[in-house]
Amino acid sequence: MDSSATTDRVTPVRLYDSFRRDKVAFEPLEPGKVGMYVCGPTPYAAAHIGHAYSAVGFDTIRRSLTFLGYQVRYVRNVTDVEDKIIKRANELGEDPMALAARYAADYNRDMARFGVLPPDVEPKVSTHIAEIIALIERLIGNGAAYPVDGDVYFEIAKFPSYGALSGMKLDELLEGARVEVDERKRSPADFALWKAAKPGEPAWDSPWGKGRPGWHIECSAMTTAHLGERFDLHGGGKDLIFPHHENEIAQSQGAFGTDTFARYWLHNGLLTSDGKKFGKSLGNAIDCTEVANAVGAEALRLFFVTHHFRSTIDFDFKVTRDADDRVVEVRFLSLEAADRKLEYFYTTLNRIDELLAQGGPVSEGAVLPAAEVLVPAAREALADDFNTPIVMAALHEAAQLANRLLDEGKGIDKQVRRRTLARLAKDLRAVGDALGVFAADPKTYLAERRTRLVARRKVDVAAVERLLAERVAARQAKDFTRGDAIRAELAQLGVALHDTPRGTDWSVQDDAS
Ligand SMILES: [Zn+2]
């Protein structure tokens, strides 16, 4: 393919780079192509929605770049060798590698439910030991690292720009590190690249004896292996800036030179509850499965993309307990609101699909100009630091226009109306794809939502169907008083009726309390 033709279709992006602490023009190494690395999970327990926020944030950036015309190579690692995994495996009497593999598979299953696309490469520590050892040897050769008793440490004093990403000063660092004095280290702030084997831990042979990698070195080894010594974007949660990302920079530049490693840094905000970070260790984690079952996975995705990926979101939920302090019900109020928004979009798409299914193919020709603004507006917003809330607003306007045309449509040429609605549905889906939403079949989504609401509101479906049949009979007998009474009775049960050309549909009213 002609490369100039490729780059013509690429929209230039400006992004907030956490290293430069400024919004800058993004210039990839190769025009039109992006190499992107994101620090992935340490799988030792079920994923909670804080993990989902990070995964969705970077998946949205990847999708946005694709929407803007870039060819993206997306690498997200799995830290399958780490202290927390070993500790948990020992508690359970399970092999640490087997435990990590199990939770890594669960993580990918959960993230897929939230529309997170699989990475192009998903490197694991356990399959990159040779690359990690080679990198440590290089650092020792450069004088940036030193072995002691089977451990290897990075010597921070040999990397004068240490702290440039986090703004951390070396003396502050020493202050913080003083708590765990280790006489064998040249400085208390030096960090481990390799740890000598301890009983009950997975270990590999190395030039320093049996052992395993420290946490930070894997990302330096994996980026080099899969994206090269220099690459475009590096992402991760804000909580990884120090020490993890600071150490990644020190390791990679210590090995390959100052002008290497990530050229732009993106950090997403944290998900908090009452201002506190979500986490297993804090006991406030909400499992992904619990949320997906209660409100549907797509509601969480929509909720996330309604915020900018850098913002910290305080997650709102309400727990009802009985007299014995047992949890009776957990309500995810922000997600229920997101689910109502989704219902609006899917109902709109469903109405357009049904209208277009009748009356033959859509003809070629002009559409109403108001239907042409969504894609350029989305492109502009995403090219400006991936501003998804603005895209959400543009999607809303497009759906409102579609509903006006569906409801009225008077005074508009029938073919223009059909073409405009077809265009709106196509663009709603294309822009939705950049955010990872609206990919479901509208009828499937609406049916699943009804099933969830039936369960939540404890609707007696058999009673609803009996009343619906009675209403059909009453209307056939022209007993409209009885028909209206049945409608009122159903409303009492939380059920709304929708008379369509195909018959009567029903939905469950959301109790927006
Ligand atoms: Zn990392």
Coordinates of C-alpha atoms and ligand atoms in Angstrom, one line a residue:
M1 CA 0.0 0.0 0.0
D2 CA 1.1 3.6 -0.8
S3 CA 2.3 5.0 2.6
S4 CA 1.3 8.6 1.8
A5 CA -2.2 7.3 1.1
T6 CA -2.2 5.7 4.6
T7 CA -0.9 8.7 6.5
D8 CA -3.5 11.0 4.6
R9 CA -6.2 9.2 6.5
V10 CA -4.5 9.6 9.9
T11 CA -5.8 12.4 12.2
P12 CA -2.9 14.1 14.1
V13 CA -3.3 13.7 17.9
R14 CA -2.4 15.9 20.8
L15 CA -2.1 14.1 24.1
Y16 CA -1.2 14.9 27.7
D17 CA 2.2 13.4 28.3
S18 CA 2.8 12.7 32.0
F19 CA 6.6 12.9 31.5
R20 CA 6.5 16.4 30.0
R21 CA 3.5 17.4 32.2
D22 CA 2.0 19.1 29.2
K23 CA -0.3 18.5 26.2
V24 CA 1.9 17.9 23.2
A25 CA 1.7 16.9 19.6
F26 CA 2.0 13.1 19.3
E27 CA 4.5 12.2 16.6
P28 CA 4.9 8.4 16.3
L29 CA 8.3 6.9 15.3
E30 CA 6.7 5.7 12.0
P31 CA 3.9 7.9 10.6
G32 CA 0.5 6.2 10.9
K33 CA 1.8 3.5 13.2
V34 CA 1.7 3.3 17.0
G35 CA 3.6 0.9 19.3
M36 CA 1.9 0.9 22.7
Y37 CA 2.8 -0.9 25.9
V38 CA 0.5 -1.1 29.0
C39 CA 1.4 -2.6 32.3
G40 CA -1.1 -5.5 32.8
P41 CA -2.4 -7.5 35.7
T42 CA -0.7 -9.4 38.5
P43 CA -3.2 -12.3 38.6
Y44 CA -3.6 -13.6 42.2
A45 CA -7.3 -13.0 42.8
A46 CA -10.5 -12.1 40.9
A47 CA -10.3 -8.9 39.0
H48 CA -12.2 -5.9 40.6
I49 CA -13.6 -2.9 38.9
G50 CA -10.5 -0.8 39.6
H51 CA -8.6 -3.1 37.2
A52 CA -11.4 -2.8 34.7
Y53 CA -11.1 1.0 34.8
S54 CA -7.5 0.8 33.7
A55 CA -8.1 -1.9 31.1
V56 CA -11.0 0.0 29.6
G57 CA -9.1 3.3 29.6
F58 CA -6.2 2.0 27.6
D59 CA -8.5 -0.2 25.4
T60 CA -10.4 3.0 24.5
I61 CA -7.1 4.8 23.6
R62 CA -6.2 1.9 21.4
R63 CA -9.6 1.9 19.8
S64 CA -9.6 5.7 19.4
L65 CA -6.2 5.6 17.6
T66 CA -7.5 2.9 15.3
F67 CA -10.6 5.1 14.6
L68 CA -8.3 8.0 13.9
G69 CA -6.5 5.9 11.2
Y70 CA -3.5 4.6 13.0
Q71 CA -2.2 1.0 12.9
V72 CA -1.7 0.1 16.5
R73 CA 0.5 -2.7 18.0
Y74 CA -0.7 -3.2 21.5
V75 CA 1.4 -5.0 24.1
R76 CA 0.0 -5.7 27.6
N77 CA 2.0 -8.0 29.9
V78 CA 1.0 -10.5 32.6
T79 CA 3.1 -10.4 35.8
D80 CA 2.8 -14.1 36.5
V81 CA 5.8 -14.2 38.9
E82 CA 5.4 -11.9 41.9
D83 CA 5.3 -11.8 45.7
K84 CA 1.5 -11.6 46.0
I85 CA 1.0 -14.6 43.7
I86 CA 3.6 -16.7 45.6
K87 CA 2.0 -15.7 49.0
R88 CA -1.5 -16.5 47.9
A89 CA -0.5 -19.8 46.2
N90 CA 1.3 -20.9 49.5
E91 CA -1.8 -20.0 51.5
L92 CA -3.9 -22.2 49.1
G93 CA -1.3 -24.9 48.8
E94 CA -1.4 -24.4 45.0
D95 CA 1.4 -24.1 42.4
P96 CA 2.0 -20.4 41.9
M97 CA 2.3 -20.7 38.1
A98 CA -1.0 -22.6 38.0
L99 CA -2.7 -20.0 40.2
A100 CA -1.4 -17.1 38.0
A101 CA -2.6 -18.9 34.8
R102 CA -6.0 -19.5 36.3
Y103 CA -6.5 -15.9 37.4
A104 CA -5.0 -14.5 34.1
A105 CA -7.6 -16.5 32.1
D106 CA -10.4 -15.1 34.4
Y107 CA -9.0 -11.6 34.0
N108 CA -9.2 -11.9 30.2
R109 CA -12.7 -13.3 30.4
D110 CA -13.9 -10.5 32.6
M111 CA -12.2 -7.8 30.5
A112 CA -13.7 -9.3 27.3
R113 CA -17.2 -8.8 28.9
F114 CA -16.3 -5.1 29.2
G115 CA -15.4 -4.9 25.5
V116 CA -11.7 -4.9 26.1
L117 CA -10.0 -6.3 22.9
P118 CA -7.2 -8.9 23.4
P119 CA -3.7 -7.3 23.1
D120 CA -1.7 -8.1 20.0
V121 CA 1.0 -9.5 22.3
E122 CA 0.5 -10.6 25.9
P123 CA 4.0 -11.4 27.2
K124 CA 4.4 -13.2 30.5
V125 CA 7.4 -13.0 32.9
S126 CA 7.7 -16.8 33.0
T127 CA 8.3 -16.9 29.2
H128 CA 10.7 -14.0 29.2
I129 CA 13.3 -15.1 31.8
A130 CA 16.1 -15.3 29.1
E131 CA 15.4 -11.7 27.9
I132 CA 15.3 -10.5 31.6
I133 CA 18.6 -12.1 32.4
A134 CA 20.2 -10.7 29.3
L135 CA 19.0 -7.2 30.2
I136 CA 20.4 -7.5 33.8
E137 CA 23.7 -8.7 32.4
R138 CA 23.8 -5.7 30.2
L139 CA 23.1 -3.4 33.1
I140 CA 25.9 -5.0 35.2
G141 CA 28.2 -4.7 32.2
N142 CA 27.3 -0.9 32.0
G143 CA 28.1 -0.5 35.7
A144 CA 24.5 0.4 36.5
A145 CA 23.8 -2.8 38.5
Y146 CA 25.7 -5.0 40.9
P147 CA 25.2 -8.6 42.2
V148 CA 25.3 -9.4 45.9
D149 CA 24.8 -12.9 47.3
G150 CA 22.6 -14.1 44.5
D151 CA 20.6 -10.8 44.3
V152 CA 21.1 -8.1 41.7
Y153 CA 20.4 -4.4 42.4
F154 CA 20.1 -1.4 40.2
E155 CA 22.4 1.4 41.5
I156 CA 20.3 4.5 41.4
A157 CA 23.3 6.8 41.9
K158 CA 24.5 5.7 38.4
F159 CA 21.3 7.2 36.9
P160 CA 21.4 10.9 37.5
S161 CA 18.0 11.7 36.0
Y162 CA 16.2 9.2 38.3
G163 CA 13.0 10.8 39.5
A164 CA 12.3 12.8 36.3
L165 CA 8.8 11.1 35.7
S166 CA 7.5 11.2 39.3
G167 CA 9.3 14.4 40.4
M168 CA 10.6 12.4 43.3
K169 CA 13.9 13.8 44.7
L170 CA 16.7 11.3 45.6
D171 CA 16.9 12.6 49.2
E172 CA 13.1 12.1 49.7
L173 CA 13.5 8.7 48.3
L174 CA 16.3 7.8 50.7
E175 CA 14.1 9.1 53.5
G176 CA 11.4 6.7 52.4
A177 CA 13.7 3.7 51.9
R178 CA 15.4 4.1 55.3
V179 CA 12.8 1.9 56.9
E180 CA 14.1 -1.3 55.4
V181 CA 17.9 -0.9 55.7
D182 CA 19.8 -3.7 53.9
E183 CA 23.5 -3.5 54.6
R184 CA 24.3 -5.3 51.3
K185 CA 22.9 -2.5 49.2
R186 CA 25.1 0.4 48.2
S187 CA 22.2 2.8 48.8
P188 CA 18.9 2.1 50.6
A189 CA 17.1 3.3 47.4
D190 CA 18.7 0.7 45.1
F191 CA 16.0 -1.7 43.9
A192 CA 16.1 -5.5 43.1
L193 CA 16.4 -6.7 39.5
W194 CA 16.9 -10.3 40.5
K195 CA 16.1 -12.0 43.8
A196 CA 17.9 -15.2 45.0
A197 CA 15.7 -18.2 45.4
K198 CA 13.8 -18.8 48.6
P199 CA 12.1 -22.1 49.6
G200 CA 8.6 -22.4 48.2
E201 CA 9.2 -19.9 45.4
P202 CA 9.4 -20.5 41.6
A203 CA 13.1 -20.2 40.6
W204 CA 15.2 -20.2 37.4
D205 CA 18.9 -20.7 36.7
S206 CA 20.9 -17.5 36.2
P207 CA 24.5 -16.3 36.2
W208 CA 23.9 -15.3 39.9
G209 CA 22.4 -18.7 41.0
K210 CA 18.8 -19.8 41.1
G211 CA 16.3 -17.0 41.6
R212 CA 13.6 -15.0 40.0
P213 CA 13.2 -11.5 38.5
G214 CA 12.2 -8.4 40.6
W215 CA 9.0 -6.7 39.6
H216 CA 10.2 -3.8 37.4
I217 CA 12.7 -5.5 35.1
E218 CA 10.1 -7.5 33.2
C219 CA 8.5 -4.4 31.5
S220 CA 11.9 -3.2 30.3
A221 CA 12.7 -6.6 28.9
M222 CA 9.2 -7.1 27.3
T223 CA 9.0 -3.7 25.7
T224 CA 12.5 -4.3 24.1
A225 CA 11.5 -7.7 22.9
H226 CA 8.1 -6.7 21.4
L227 CA 8.4 -3.0 20.5
G228 CA 12.1 -2.3 20.4
E229 CA 14.5 -0.1 22.4
R230 CA 12.4 3.0 21.5
F231 CA 8.6 2.9 21.2
D232 CA 5.7 5.4 21.1
L233 CA 3.3 5.1 24.0
H234 CA 3.6 3.7 27.5
G235 CA 0.5 3.5 29.7
G236 CA -0.5 2.4 33.2
G237 CA -2.4 3.5 36.3
K238 CA -1.3 6.7 38.1
D239 CA -0.3 4.5 41.1
L240 CA 2.4 2.9 38.9
I241 CA 4.3 6.2 38.3
F242 CA 6.5 5.6 41.4
P243 CA 8.4 3.5 41.8
H244 CA 7.4 1.1 38.9
H245 CA 7.6 3.4 35.9
E246 CA 10.5 5.4 37.3
N247 CA 12.4 2.1 37.6
E248 CA 11.5 1.0 34.1
I249 CA 13.0 4.2 32.7
A250 CA 16.1 3.8 34.8
Q251 CA 16.6 0.1 33.7
S252 CA 15.9 0.7 30.0
Q253 CA 17.9 3.9 29.6
G254 CA 20.6 2.5 31.9
A255 CA 20.9 -0.4 29.4
F256 CA 20.3 1.3 26.0
G257 CA 21.1 5.0 26.5
T258 CA 19.2 8.2 27.4
D259 CA 17.3 8.6 24.1
T260 CA 15.5 5.2 24.4
F261 CA 12.4 3.7 25.9
A262 CA 8.8 5.2 25.9
R263 CA 8.5 8.5 24.0
Y264 CA 5.1 9.5 25.6
W265 CA 3.6 8.5 28.9
L266 CA -0.1 8.1 29.6
H267 CA -1.5 7.5 33.1
N268 CA -5.1 6.8 33.8
G269 CA -6.9 8.0 37.0
L270 CA -8.0 5.8 39.8
L271 CA -11.3 4.4 40.8
T272 CA -12.0 5.2 44.4
S273 CA -14.8 4.6 46.9
D274 CA -15.3 7.4 49.5
G275 CA -12.0 8.8 48.3
K276 CA -10.1 5.6 49.0
K277 CA -8.4 3.5 46.3
F278 CA -10.2 0.2 45.4
G279 CA -8.3 -2.9 46.3
K280 CA -8.3 -6.4 47.7
S281 CA -6.0 -5.3 50.5
L282 CA -8.4 -2.5 51.4
G283 CA -11.4 -4.8 51.5
N284 CA -13.6 -2.6 49.4
A285 CA -13.0 -4.3 46.0
I286 CA -16.1 -5.1 43.9
D287 CA -15.6 -8.0 41.6
C288 CA -16.1 -7.6 37.9
T289 CA -18.5 -10.5 37.7
E290 CA -20.8 -9.1 40.4
V291 CA -21.2 -5.8 38.5
A292 CA -21.6 -7.5 35.1
N293 CA -24.4 -9.7 36.5
A294 CA -26.2 -6.9 38.4
V295 CA -26.2 -4.2 35.7
G296 CA -24.6 -5.6 32.6
A297 CA -21.0 -5.3 31.6
E298 CA -21.6 -2.6 29.0
A299 CA -23.1 -0.2 31.6
L300 CA -19.7 -0.2 33.4
R301 CA -18.0 0.5 30.1
L302 CA -20.3 3.4 29.2
F303 CA -19.9 4.8 32.7
F304 CA -16.1 4.8 32.4
V305 CA -16.0 6.4 28.9
T306 CA -18.4 9.1 30.2
H307 CA -15.4 10.2 32.2
H308 CA -12.0 11.3 30.8
F309 CA -9.5 8.4 31.3
R310 CA -7.2 10.6 33.4
S311 CA -9.9 11.6 36.0
T312 CA -10.3 9.9 39.3
I313 CA -13.8 8.5 39.6
D314 CA -15.5 8.0 43.0
F315 CA -17.7 5.0 42.5
D316 CA -21.1 5.2 44.0
F317 CA -22.9 2.2 45.5
K318 CA -25.4 1.5 48.2
V319 CA -25.3 -1.5 50.4
T320 CA -28.5 -2.5 52.3
R321 CA -27.9 -4.7 55.4
D322 CA -30.4 -6.6 57.6
A323 CA -30.6 -6.5 61.4
D324 CA -27.8 -9.0 61.6
D325 CA -25.6 -6.8 59.4
R326 CA -25.8 -9.2 56.5
V327 CA -25.7 -7.7 53.0
V328 CA -29.3 -7.9 51.6
E329 CA -28.7 -5.8 48.4
V330 CA -26.0 -3.9 46.7
R331 CA -27.1 -1.2 44.3
F332 CA -24.7 0.4 41.8
L333 CA -26.5 3.7 41.3
S334 CA -24.1 5.3 38.8
L335 CA -24.2 2.1 36.7
E336 CA -28.0 1.9 36.8
A337 CA -28.0 5.5 35.3
A338 CA -25.5 4.3 32.6
D339 CA -27.7 1.3 31.9
R340 CA -30.7 3.7 31.3
K341 CA -28.5 5.7 28.8
L342 CA -27.7 2.4 27.0
E343 CA -31.3 1.5 26.9
Y344 CA -32.0 4.9 25.2
F345 CA -29.2 4.2 22.5
Y346 CA -30.2 0.6 21.9
T347 CA -33.9 1.5 21.7
T348 CA -33.0 4.2 19.1
L349 CA -30.9 1.7 17.1
N350 CA -33.6 -0.9 17.3
R351 CA -36.2 1.5 16.0
I352 CA -34.0 2.5 13.1
D353 CA -33.2 -1.2 12.3
E354 CA -36.9 -2.0 12.3
L355 CA -37.8 0.9 10.0
L356 CA -35.1 0.1 7.5
A357 CA -36.0 -3.6 7.5
Q358 CA -39.2 -2.6 5.7
G359 CA -39.5 -0.8 2.4
G360 CA -36.5 -2.2 0.5
P361 CA -32.9 -1.2 0.2
V362 CA -31.8 2.4 1.2
S363 CA -31.2 4.5 -1.9
E364 CA -27.9 6.4 -2.6
G365 CA -27.9 10.1 -2.2
A366 CA -27.8 13.1 0.2
V367 CA -28.7 13.0 3.9
L368 CA -29.7 15.8 6.2
P369 CA -26.6 17.9 7.0
A370 CA -27.2 17.5 10.7
A371 CA -26.5 13.8 10.3
E372 CA -23.1 14.4 9.0
V373 CA -21.5 16.0 12.0
L374 CA -21.1 13.0 14.4
V375 CA -18.0 11.4 12.9
P376 CA -16.0 14.7 12.4
A377 CA -17.0 15.8 16.0
A378 CA -15.8 12.4 17.4
R379 CA -12.6 12.6 15.5
E380 CA -11.8 16.1 16.7
A381 CA -12.6 15.2 20.4
L382 CA -10.6 11.9 20.3
A383 CA -7.6 13.6 18.6
D384 CA -7.7 16.1 21.5
D385 CA -6.3 13.9 24.3
F386 CA -8.9 11.2 23.8
N387 CA -11.8 13.3 25.1
T388 CA -14.4 10.7 25.4
P389 CA -17.0 12.7 27.4
I390 CA -17.3 15.1 24.4
V391 CA -17.8 12.1 22.1
M392 CA -20.6 10.9 24.4
A393 CA -22.3 14.3 24.1
A394 CA -22.0 14.1 20.3
L395 CA -23.5 10.5 20.3
H396 CA -26.4 11.8 22.4
E397 CA -27.1 14.6 19.9
A398 CA -27.1 12.1 17.0
A399 CA -29.5 9.8 18.8
Q400 CA -31.8 12.7 19.6
L401 CA -31.9 13.7 15.9
A402 CA -32.7 10.0 15.0
N403 CA -35.5 9.9 17.5
R404 CA -37.0 13.2 16.1
L405 CA -36.9 11.7 12.6
L406 CA -38.5 8.5 13.8
D407 CA -41.2 10.3 15.8
E408 CA -42.2 12.9 13.2
G409 CA -40.5 12.8 9.8
K410 CA -43.2 15.0 8.4
G411 CA -42.2 17.4 5.6
I412 CA -39.1 15.4 4.8
D413 CA -38.7 13.4 1.7
K414 CA -39.2 9.7 2.5
Q415 CA -36.0 8.6 0.9
V416 CA -34.0 11.4 2.5
R417 CA -35.4 10.3 5.9
R418 CA -34.5 6.7 5.4
R419 CA -31.0 7.5 4.2
T420 CA -30.5 9.9 7.1
L421 CA -31.6 7.3 9.6
A422 CA -29.3 4.7 8.0
R423 CA -26.4 7.1 8.1
L424 CA -27.1 7.9 11.8
A425 CA -27.3 4.2 12.8
K426 CA -24.0 3.5 10.9
D427 CA -22.2 6.4 12.5
L428 CA -23.5 5.7 16.0
R429 CA -22.1 2.2 15.7
A430 CA -18.8 3.4 14.2
V431 CA -18.2 6.0 16.9
G432 CA -19.5 3.7 19.5
D433 CA -16.9 1.2 18.4
A434 CA -14.1 3.8 19.2
L435 CA -15.5 3.8 22.7
G436 CA -16.2 0.1 22.9
V437 CA -20.0 0.5 23.2
F438 CA -23.1 -0.3 21.1
A439 CA -21.6 -3.5 19.6
A440 CA -24.5 -5.7 20.8
D441 CA -27.6 -6.6 18.8
P442 CA -30.2 -4.1 20.1
K443 CA -32.8 -6.7 20.6
T444 CA -30.4 -8.9 22.6
Y445 CA -29.3 -6.1 24.8
L446 CA -33.0 -5.0 25.5
A447 CA -34.0 -8.6 26.2
E448 CA -31.1 -9.1 28.6
R449 CA -31.8 -5.8 30.4
R450 CA -35.4 -6.9 30.9
T451 CA -34.3 -10.2 32.4
R452 CA -32.0 -8.3 34.8
L453 CA -34.8 -5.9 35.8
V454 CA -37.3 -8.8 36.2
A455 CA -34.9 -10.4 38.7
R456 CA -34.1 -7.1 40.5
R457 CA -37.7 -6.0 40.8
K458 CA -39.0 -9.5 41.3
V459 CA -41.5 -9.3 38.6
D460 CA -43.9 -12.3 38.2
V461 CA -43.5 -13.0 34.5
A462 CA -46.3 -15.6 34.4
A463 CA -48.7 -13.0 35.9
V464 CA -47.6 -10.4 33.3
E465 CA -48.2 -12.8 30.5
R466 CA -51.6 -13.8 31.8
L467 CA -52.6 -10.1 32.0
L468 CA -51.3 -9.4 28.5
A469 CA -53.4 -12.3 27.1
E470 CA -56.4 -10.9 29.0
R471 CA -55.8 -7.5 27.6
V472 CA -55.7 -8.9 24.0
A473 CA -59.0 -10.6 24.6
A474 CA -60.5 -7.5 26.2
R475 CA -59.4 -5.3 23.2
Q476 CA -60.8 -7.9 20.7
A477 CA -64.1 -7.7 22.6
K478 CA -63.8 -3.9 22.4
D479 CA -63.8 -3.7 26.2
F480 CA -61.4 -0.8 26.4
T481 CA -62.2 0.0 30.0
R482 CA -60.9 -3.5 31.0
G483 CA -57.9 -3.0 28.7
D484 CA -57.0 0.2 30.4
A485 CA -57.5 -1.3 33.8
I486 CA -55.1 -4.1 32.9
R487 CA -52.5 -1.6 31.7
A488 CA -52.8 0.1 35.2
E489 CA -52.5 -3.2 36.9
L490 CA -49.3 -4.0 35.0
A491 CA -47.9 -0.5 35.8
Q492 CA -48.4 -1.5 39.5
L493 CA -46.2 -4.5 38.8
G494 CA -43.5 -2.2 37.3
V495 CA -44.3 -3.2 33.8
A496 CA -44.8 -0.8 30.9
L497 CA -46.5 -1.7 27.6
H498 CA -45.4 -0.7 24.1
D499 CA -47.9 -1.2 21.3
T500 CA -45.9 -1.7 18.0
P501 CA -47.0 -2.7 14.5
R502 CA -45.9 -6.2 15.4
G503 CA -47.9 -6.5 18.6
T504 CA -47.4 -5.5 22.2
D505 CA -44.0 -5.5 23.8
W506 CA -43.4 -5.0 27.5
S507 CA -40.5 -3.7 29.5
V508 CA -39.7 -3.4 33.2
Q509 CA -39.7 0.1 34.7
D510 CA -36.4 1.0 36.2
D511 CA -36.8 2.0 39.9
A512 CA -34.5 5.1 39.7
S513 CA -34.2 5.5 43.4
Ligands
ZN1 ZN 5.3 -2.1 33.9

